[in-house]
Tab-separated table of C-alpha atoms in Angstrom:
chain	number	residue	atom	x	y	z
A	1	UNK	CA	110.179	30.139	-16.931
A	2	UNK	CA	110.943	27.021	-18.877
A	3	UNK	CA	110.290	24.889	-16.691
A	4	UNK	CA	106.919	26.102	-15.855
A	5	UNK	CA	105.565	26.460	-18.830
A	6	UNK	CA	106.449	22.789	-19.487
A	7	UNK	CA	104.440	21.554	-16.236
A	8	UNK	CA	101.539	23.397	-17.923
A	9	UNK	CA	101.859	21.605	-21.478
A	10	UNK	CA	102.483	18.404	-19.788
A	11	UNK	CA	99.409	18.994	-17.347
A	12	UNK	CA	97.359	19.925	-20.751
A	13	UNK	CA	98.662	16.672	-22.155
A	14	UNK	CA	97.735	14.037	-19.742
A	15	UNK	CA	94.140	15.249	-20.548
A	16	UNK	CA	94.312	14.123	-23.893
A	17	UNK	CA	93.383	10.412	-24.944
A	18	UNK	CA	96.151	7.694	-25.374
A	19	UNK	CA	94.850	7.039	-29.155
A	20	UNK	CA	95.520	11.322	-29.715
A	21	UNK	CA	98.572	11.983	-27.705
A	22	UNK	CA	99.770	8.367	-29.548
A	23	UNK	CA	98.841	10.503	-33.779
A	24	UNK	CA	100.437	13.329	-31.691
A	25	UNK	CA	103.240	12.042	-29.916
A	26	UNK	CA	106.780	12.334	-32.892
A	27	UNK	CA	105.636	15.534	-34.589
A	28	UNK	CA	105.228	17.383	-30.488
A	29	UNK	CA	108.570	15.637	-30.213
A	30	UNK	CA	110.115	17.337	-32.761
A	31	UNK	CA	108.894	20.968	-31.116
A	32	UNK	CA	109.740	20.106	-27.881
A	33	UNK	CA	111.799	16.848	-27.489
A	34	UNK	CA	112.087	17.271	-23.763
A	35	UNK	CA	108.464	15.966	-23.463
A	36	UNK	CA	109.263	13.234	-23.726
A	37	UNK	CA	110.868	12.462	-20.395
A	38	UNK	CA	108.142	12.448	-18.630
A	39	UNK	CA	106.307	9.958	-16.259
A	40	UNK	CA	102.913	11.256	-16.951
A	41	UNK	CA	103.223	9.330	-20.371
A	42	UNK	CA	103.284	6.233	-18.668
A	43	UNK	CA	100.415	3.310	-18.241
A	44	UNK	CA	101.668	1.835	-14.698
A	45	UNK	CA	98.246	-0.772	-14.735
A	46	UNK	CA	100.068	-2.006	-18.258
A	47	UNK	CA	103.684	-1.076	-17.984
A	48	UNK	CA	106.235	-4.231	-16.569
A	49	UNK	CA	109.080	-2.631	-16.961
A	50	UNK	CA	110.235	0.793	-17.360
A	51	UNK	CA	113.588	3.089	-17.152
A	52	UNK	CA	113.691	6.253	-15.721
A	53	UNK	CA	117.137	8.144	-17.097
A	54	UNK	CA	118.211	6.996	-20.419
A	55	UNK	CA	121.278	4.942	-19.254
A	56	UNK	CA	121.342	1.539	-19.624
A	57	UNK	CA	118.855	0.853	-16.431
A	58	UNK	CA	115.731	-1.112	-16.487
A	59	UNK	CA	113.222	-1.314	-13.211
A	60	UNK	CA	110.919	-3.859	-12.928
A	61	UNK	CA	107.003	-2.644	-11.613
A	62	UNK	CA	106.967	-4.814	-9.058
A	63	UNK	CA	103.793	-5.363	-6.698
A	64	UNK	CA	104.934	-4.407	-3.070
A	65	UNK	CA	107.564	-2.492	-4.225
A	66	UNK	CA	106.764	-0.498	-6.716
A	67	UNK	CA	103.666	2.401	-6.124
A	68	UNK	CA	101.386	0.688	-8.742
A	69	UNK	CA	103.303	-2.641	-8.944
A	70	UNK	CA	101.630	-5.150	-11.560
A	71	UNK	CA	104.028	-7.669	-11.723
A	72	UNK	CA	104.312	-10.549	-8.770
A	73	UNK	CA	107.485	-11.082	-6.496
A	74	UNK	CA	109.445	-14.997	-7.847
A	75	UNK	CA	108.293	-16.511	-10.387
A	76	UNK	CA	107.038	-13.660	-12.738
A	77	UNK	CA	109.577	-11.408	-11.539
A	78	UNK	CA	112.299	-13.577	-13.217
A	79	UNK	CA	110.494	-14.961	-15.656
A	80	UNK	CA	109.890	-11.042	-16.761
A	81	UNK	CA	113.739	-10.630	-15.900
A	82	UNK	CA	114.855	-12.970	-18.218
A	83	UNK	CA	112.811	-12.408	-21.209
A	84	UNK	CA	114.402	-9.049	-20.896
A	85	UNK	CA	117.529	-9.956	-20.946
A	86	UNK	CA	116.920	-12.071	-23.574
A	87	UNK	CA	115.714	-9.677	-25.667
A	88	UNK	CA	118.200	-7.430	-25.245
A	89	UNK	CA	120.928	-9.209	-26.332
A	90	UNK	CA	119.437	-10.052	-29.096
A	91	UNK	CA	119.376	-6.228	-30.201
A	92	UNK	CA	121.023	-5.771	-33.857
A	93	UNK	CA	121.769	-2.700	-35.466
A	94	UNK	CA	119.738	-2.764	-38.734
A	95	UNK	CA	122.063	-1.734	-40.760
A	96	UNK	CA	125.096	-3.858	-39.546
A	97	UNK	CA	123.588	-5.908	-37.950
A	98	UNK	CA	125.819	-6.386	-34.889
A	99	UNK	CA	124.468	-6.282	-31.710
A	100	UNK	CA	123.308	-3.351	-30.093
A	101	UNK	CA	124.245	-4.618	-26.289
A	102	UNK	CA	127.805	-5.559	-25.339
A	103	UNK	CA	126.868	-6.991	-21.563
A	104	UNK	CA	122.976	-7.551	-19.736
A	105	UNK	CA	123.633	-8.234	-15.606
A	106	UNK	CA	120.994	-8.679	-12.860
A	107	UNK	CA	120.797	-5.640	-10.179
A	108	UNK	CA	122.371	-8.327	-7.512
A	109	UNK	CA	125.502	-9.041	-9.788
A	110	UNK	CA	126.357	-5.244	-9.385
A	111	UNK	CA	125.136	-3.698	-6.412
A	112	UNK	CA	124.894	-4.947	-3.158
A	113	UNK	CA	124.183	-2.832	0.662
A	114	UNK	CA	120.942	-1.893	2.916
A	115	UNK	CA	119.645	0.091	-0.559
A	116	UNK	CA	119.709	-2.712	-2.531
A	117	UNK	CA	115.287	-2.368	-3.011
A	118	UNK	CA	116.361	1.481	-5.147
A	119	UNK	CA	118.789	-0.601	-7.748
A	120	UNK	CA	118.200	-1.042	-10.864
A	121	UNK	CA	116.450	-4.509	-11.599
A	122	UNK	CA	118.326	-4.768	-15.131
A	123	UNK	CA	121.313	-2.650	-16.273
A	124	UNK	CA	122.741	-2.959	-20.053
A	125	UNK	CA	125.959	-2.000	-21.487
A	126	UNK	CA	126.099	-0.971	-25.114
A	127	UNK	CA	128.374	-2.670	-27.637
A	128	UNK	CA	129.601	1.125	-29.215
A	129	UNK	CA	129.765	3.685	-26.663
A	130	UNK	CA	129.246	6.085	-29.068
A	131	UNK	CA	125.103	4.984	-28.678
A	132	UNK	CA	122.841	6.318	-26.991
A	133	UNK	CA	119.967	5.199	-24.949
A	134	UNK	CA	117.126	7.950	-25.074
A	135	UNK	CA	113.719	7.349	-23.553
A	136	UNK	CA	110.738	8.081	-25.672
A	137	UNK	CA	107.050	7.421	-26.711
A	138	UNK	CA	106.178	3.870	-28.092
A	139	UNK	CA	105.737	5.399	-31.533
A	140	UNK	CA	109.162	6.636	-31.444
A	141	UNK	CA	111.785	5.039	-33.748
A	142	UNK	CA	113.378	2.417	-32.008
A	143	UNK	CA	117.078	3.159	-33.551
A	144	UNK	CA	117.483	7.043	-35.238
A	145	UNK	CA	120.979	8.901	-35.720
A	146	UNK	CA	121.679	11.406	-33.015
A	147	UNK	CA	120.398	15.584	-33.641
A	148	UNK	CA	123.393	16.894	-34.783
A	149	UNK	CA	123.683	21.481	-35.312
A	150	UNK	CA	126.392	22.231	-38.059
A	151	UNK	CA	128.899	19.800	-36.661
A	152	UNK	CA	128.063	19.609	-33.064
A	153	UNK	CA	125.861	17.137	-31.513
A	154	UNK	CA	123.131	18.407	-29.570
A	155	UNK	CA	121.969	14.958	-27.453
A	156	UNK	CA	123.852	14.469	-24.476
A	157	UNK	CA	126.314	12.431	-23.929
A	158	UNK	CA	127.362	9.014	-22.649
A	159	UNK	CA	129.327	8.087	-19.717
A	160	UNK	CA	132.942	5.533	-20.843
A	161	UNK	CA	133.589	2.965	-18.453
A	162	UNK	CA	137.058	4.222	-17.667
A	163	UNK	CA	137.633	7.229	-16.724
A	164	UNK	CA	140.169	9.940	-16.009
A	165	UNK	CA	142.707	10.219	-12.191
A	166	UNK	CA	144.253	13.318	-12.049
A	167	UNK	CA	146.299	14.205	-8.651
A	168	UNK	CA	148.387	16.845	-8.021
A	169	UNK	CA	149.554	18.864	-4.955
A	170	UNK	CA	152.128	18.831	-1.657
A	171	UNK	CA	153.197	15.052	-1.175
A	172	UNK	CA	151.058	13.806	-4.604
A	173	UNK	CA	154.196	11.997	-7.129
A	174	UNK	CA	154.207	13.129	-10.365
A	175	UNK	CA	154.405	11.036	-13.432
A	176	UNK	CA	152.488	8.405	-11.384
A	177	UNK	CA	150.190	6.098	-13.486
A	178	UNK	CA	147.464	4.298	-11.780
A	179	UNK	CA	145.969	1.347	-12.915
A	180	UNK	CA	143.060	-0.168	-11.164
A	181	UNK	CA	141.595	2.193	-10.049
A	182	UNK	CA	137.698	2.568	-8.679
A	183	UNK	CA	135.343	5.420	-8.627
A	184	UNK	CA	134.316	4.138	-4.883
A	185	UNK	CA	137.867	4.118	-4.375
A	186	UNK	CA	137.937	8.149	-4.005
A	187	UNK	CA	135.980	8.498	-1.236
A	188	UNK	CA	138.033	6.466	0.803
A	189	UNK	CA	141.444	8.400	-0.279
A	190	UNK	CA	140.338	12.051	0.247
A	191	UNK	CA	139.355	10.951	3.662
A	192	UNK	CA	142.829	9.558	4.133
A	193	UNK	CA	144.942	12.878	1.886
A	194	UNK	CA	142.181	14.569	5.144
A	195	UNK	CA	143.512	13.088	7.725
A	196	UNK	CA	140.128	11.336	8.717
A	197	UNK	CA	140.290	7.797	9.198
A	198	UNK	CA	138.352	5.201	7.306
A	199	UNK	CA	135.123	3.833	7.508
A	200	UNK	CA	136.130	-0.495	7.117
A	201	UNK	CA	132.869	-0.572	5.940
A	202	UNK	CA	133.151	1.948	3.425
A	203	UNK	CA	133.444	1.149	-1.009
A	204	UNK	CA	136.843	1.293	-2.149
A	205	UNK	CA	141.092	1.483	-0.941
A	206	UNK	CA	142.653	4.481	-0.202
A	207	UNK	CA	145.046	4.322	-3.310
A	208	UNK	CA	148.889	5.175	-2.168
A	209	UNK	CA	150.827	4.379	-5.582
A	210	UNK	CA	150.798	8.789	-6.078
A	211	UNK	CA	152.089	9.595	-2.255
A	212	UNK	CA	155.210	10.198	-2.161
A	213	UNK	CA	155.129	9.571	1.652
A	214	UNK	CA	151.844	8.043	2.464
A	215	UNK	CA	150.691	7.565	5.889
A	216	UNK	CA	149.020	4.313	7.583
A	217	UNK	CA	146.264	4.070	6.652
A	218	UNK	CA	143.655	4.875	9.864
A	219	UNK	CA	140.262	3.104	10.034
A	220	UNK	CA	137.228	3.638	11.824
A	221	UNK	CA	134.759	1.433	13.346
A	222	UNK	CA	131.674	0.645	10.716
A	223	UNK	CA	128.632	3.554	10.552
A	224	UNK	CA	125.775	1.474	12.339
A	225	UNK	CA	123.276	4.236	11.313
A	226	UNK	CA	123.729	7.050	7.745
A	227	UNK	CA	123.636	10.625	9.328
A	228	UNK	CA	121.353	12.386	6.998
A	229	UNK	CA	119.151	15.255	8.225
A	230	UNK	CA	115.336	14.133	8.755
A	231	UNK	CA	112.994	15.467	5.197
A	232	UNK	CA	110.312	15.348	7.752
A	233	UNK	CA	111.784	18.352	9.306
A	234	UNK	CA	112.350	20.513	6.763
A	235	UNK	CA	109.846	23.251	6.172
A	236	UNK	CA	107.671	23.239	2.104
A	237	UNK	CA	109.807	26.884	1.523
A	238	UNK	CA	113.058	24.721	2.608
A	239	UNK	CA	111.631	21.185	0.175
A	240	UNK	CA	111.494	23.950	-2.370
A	241	UNK	CA	114.257	25.297	-2.188
A	242	UNK	CA	115.986	21.733	-2.761
A	243	UNK	CA	114.332	20.711	-5.445
A	244	UNK	CA	114.468	23.950	-6.558
A	245	UNK	CA	117.820	23.338	-6.906
A	246	UNK	CA	117.751	19.507	-8.081
A	247	UNK	CA	115.507	20.439	-11.233
A	248	UNK	CA	118.085	23.146	-12.239
A	249	UNK	CA	120.647	20.797	-12.062
A	250	UNK	CA	119.029	18.196	-14.395
A	251	UNK	CA	117.958	15.724	-12.027
A	252	UNK	CA	114.626	16.306	-11.337
A	253	UNK	CA	111.660	16.264	-14.209
């Protein structure tokens, strides 16, 4: 029901003139904060960069890649990226004067592979991992305290660079501490534990440190083409069911 009424509200909101939306955005968002997360509020003809999610990734509205791209590839694209990256580096906490951003990278410095067209153009990391990057309207305060109810924050949390890896069960060495593991090491490790070969083109390594009697890692030839179900072959009911599940998990707005 919530999603149904939200979609109807957004449809009505988009019929309002831009100046009226700007005036109403702040009180409207105080009533329903989730209205901020919607591409319907983006003016693509004047937006040179945008964020899909509040996780520190920015995308350039690039011609030839984005449906309504306005930024020319080449010199204009690189100049815009440098301008945004420099602006991020110069962001300061209004109370302490300290930088808000600790690290800024171009997408190709962090990602590689055949799907680079879908990778972010800029990735930045906050200096304080308690800070949150929250999408909103241009009329929103740029820096504000996170909303709290009693002693708990009501806005979503944020990820940190260091995670936790826990393994237990037969063949797992107790009390072992692993250093230098990465999230992309999990997939090849799981394949190895299941007795399956690891594709040679898979990122990451098999974590043998916590295994009591580690077996020799078997490798398989690189997968030439991803084995995926053709979305076009799905029926309309199947597509709607998949979209409903992803929406319920928060992956679709």
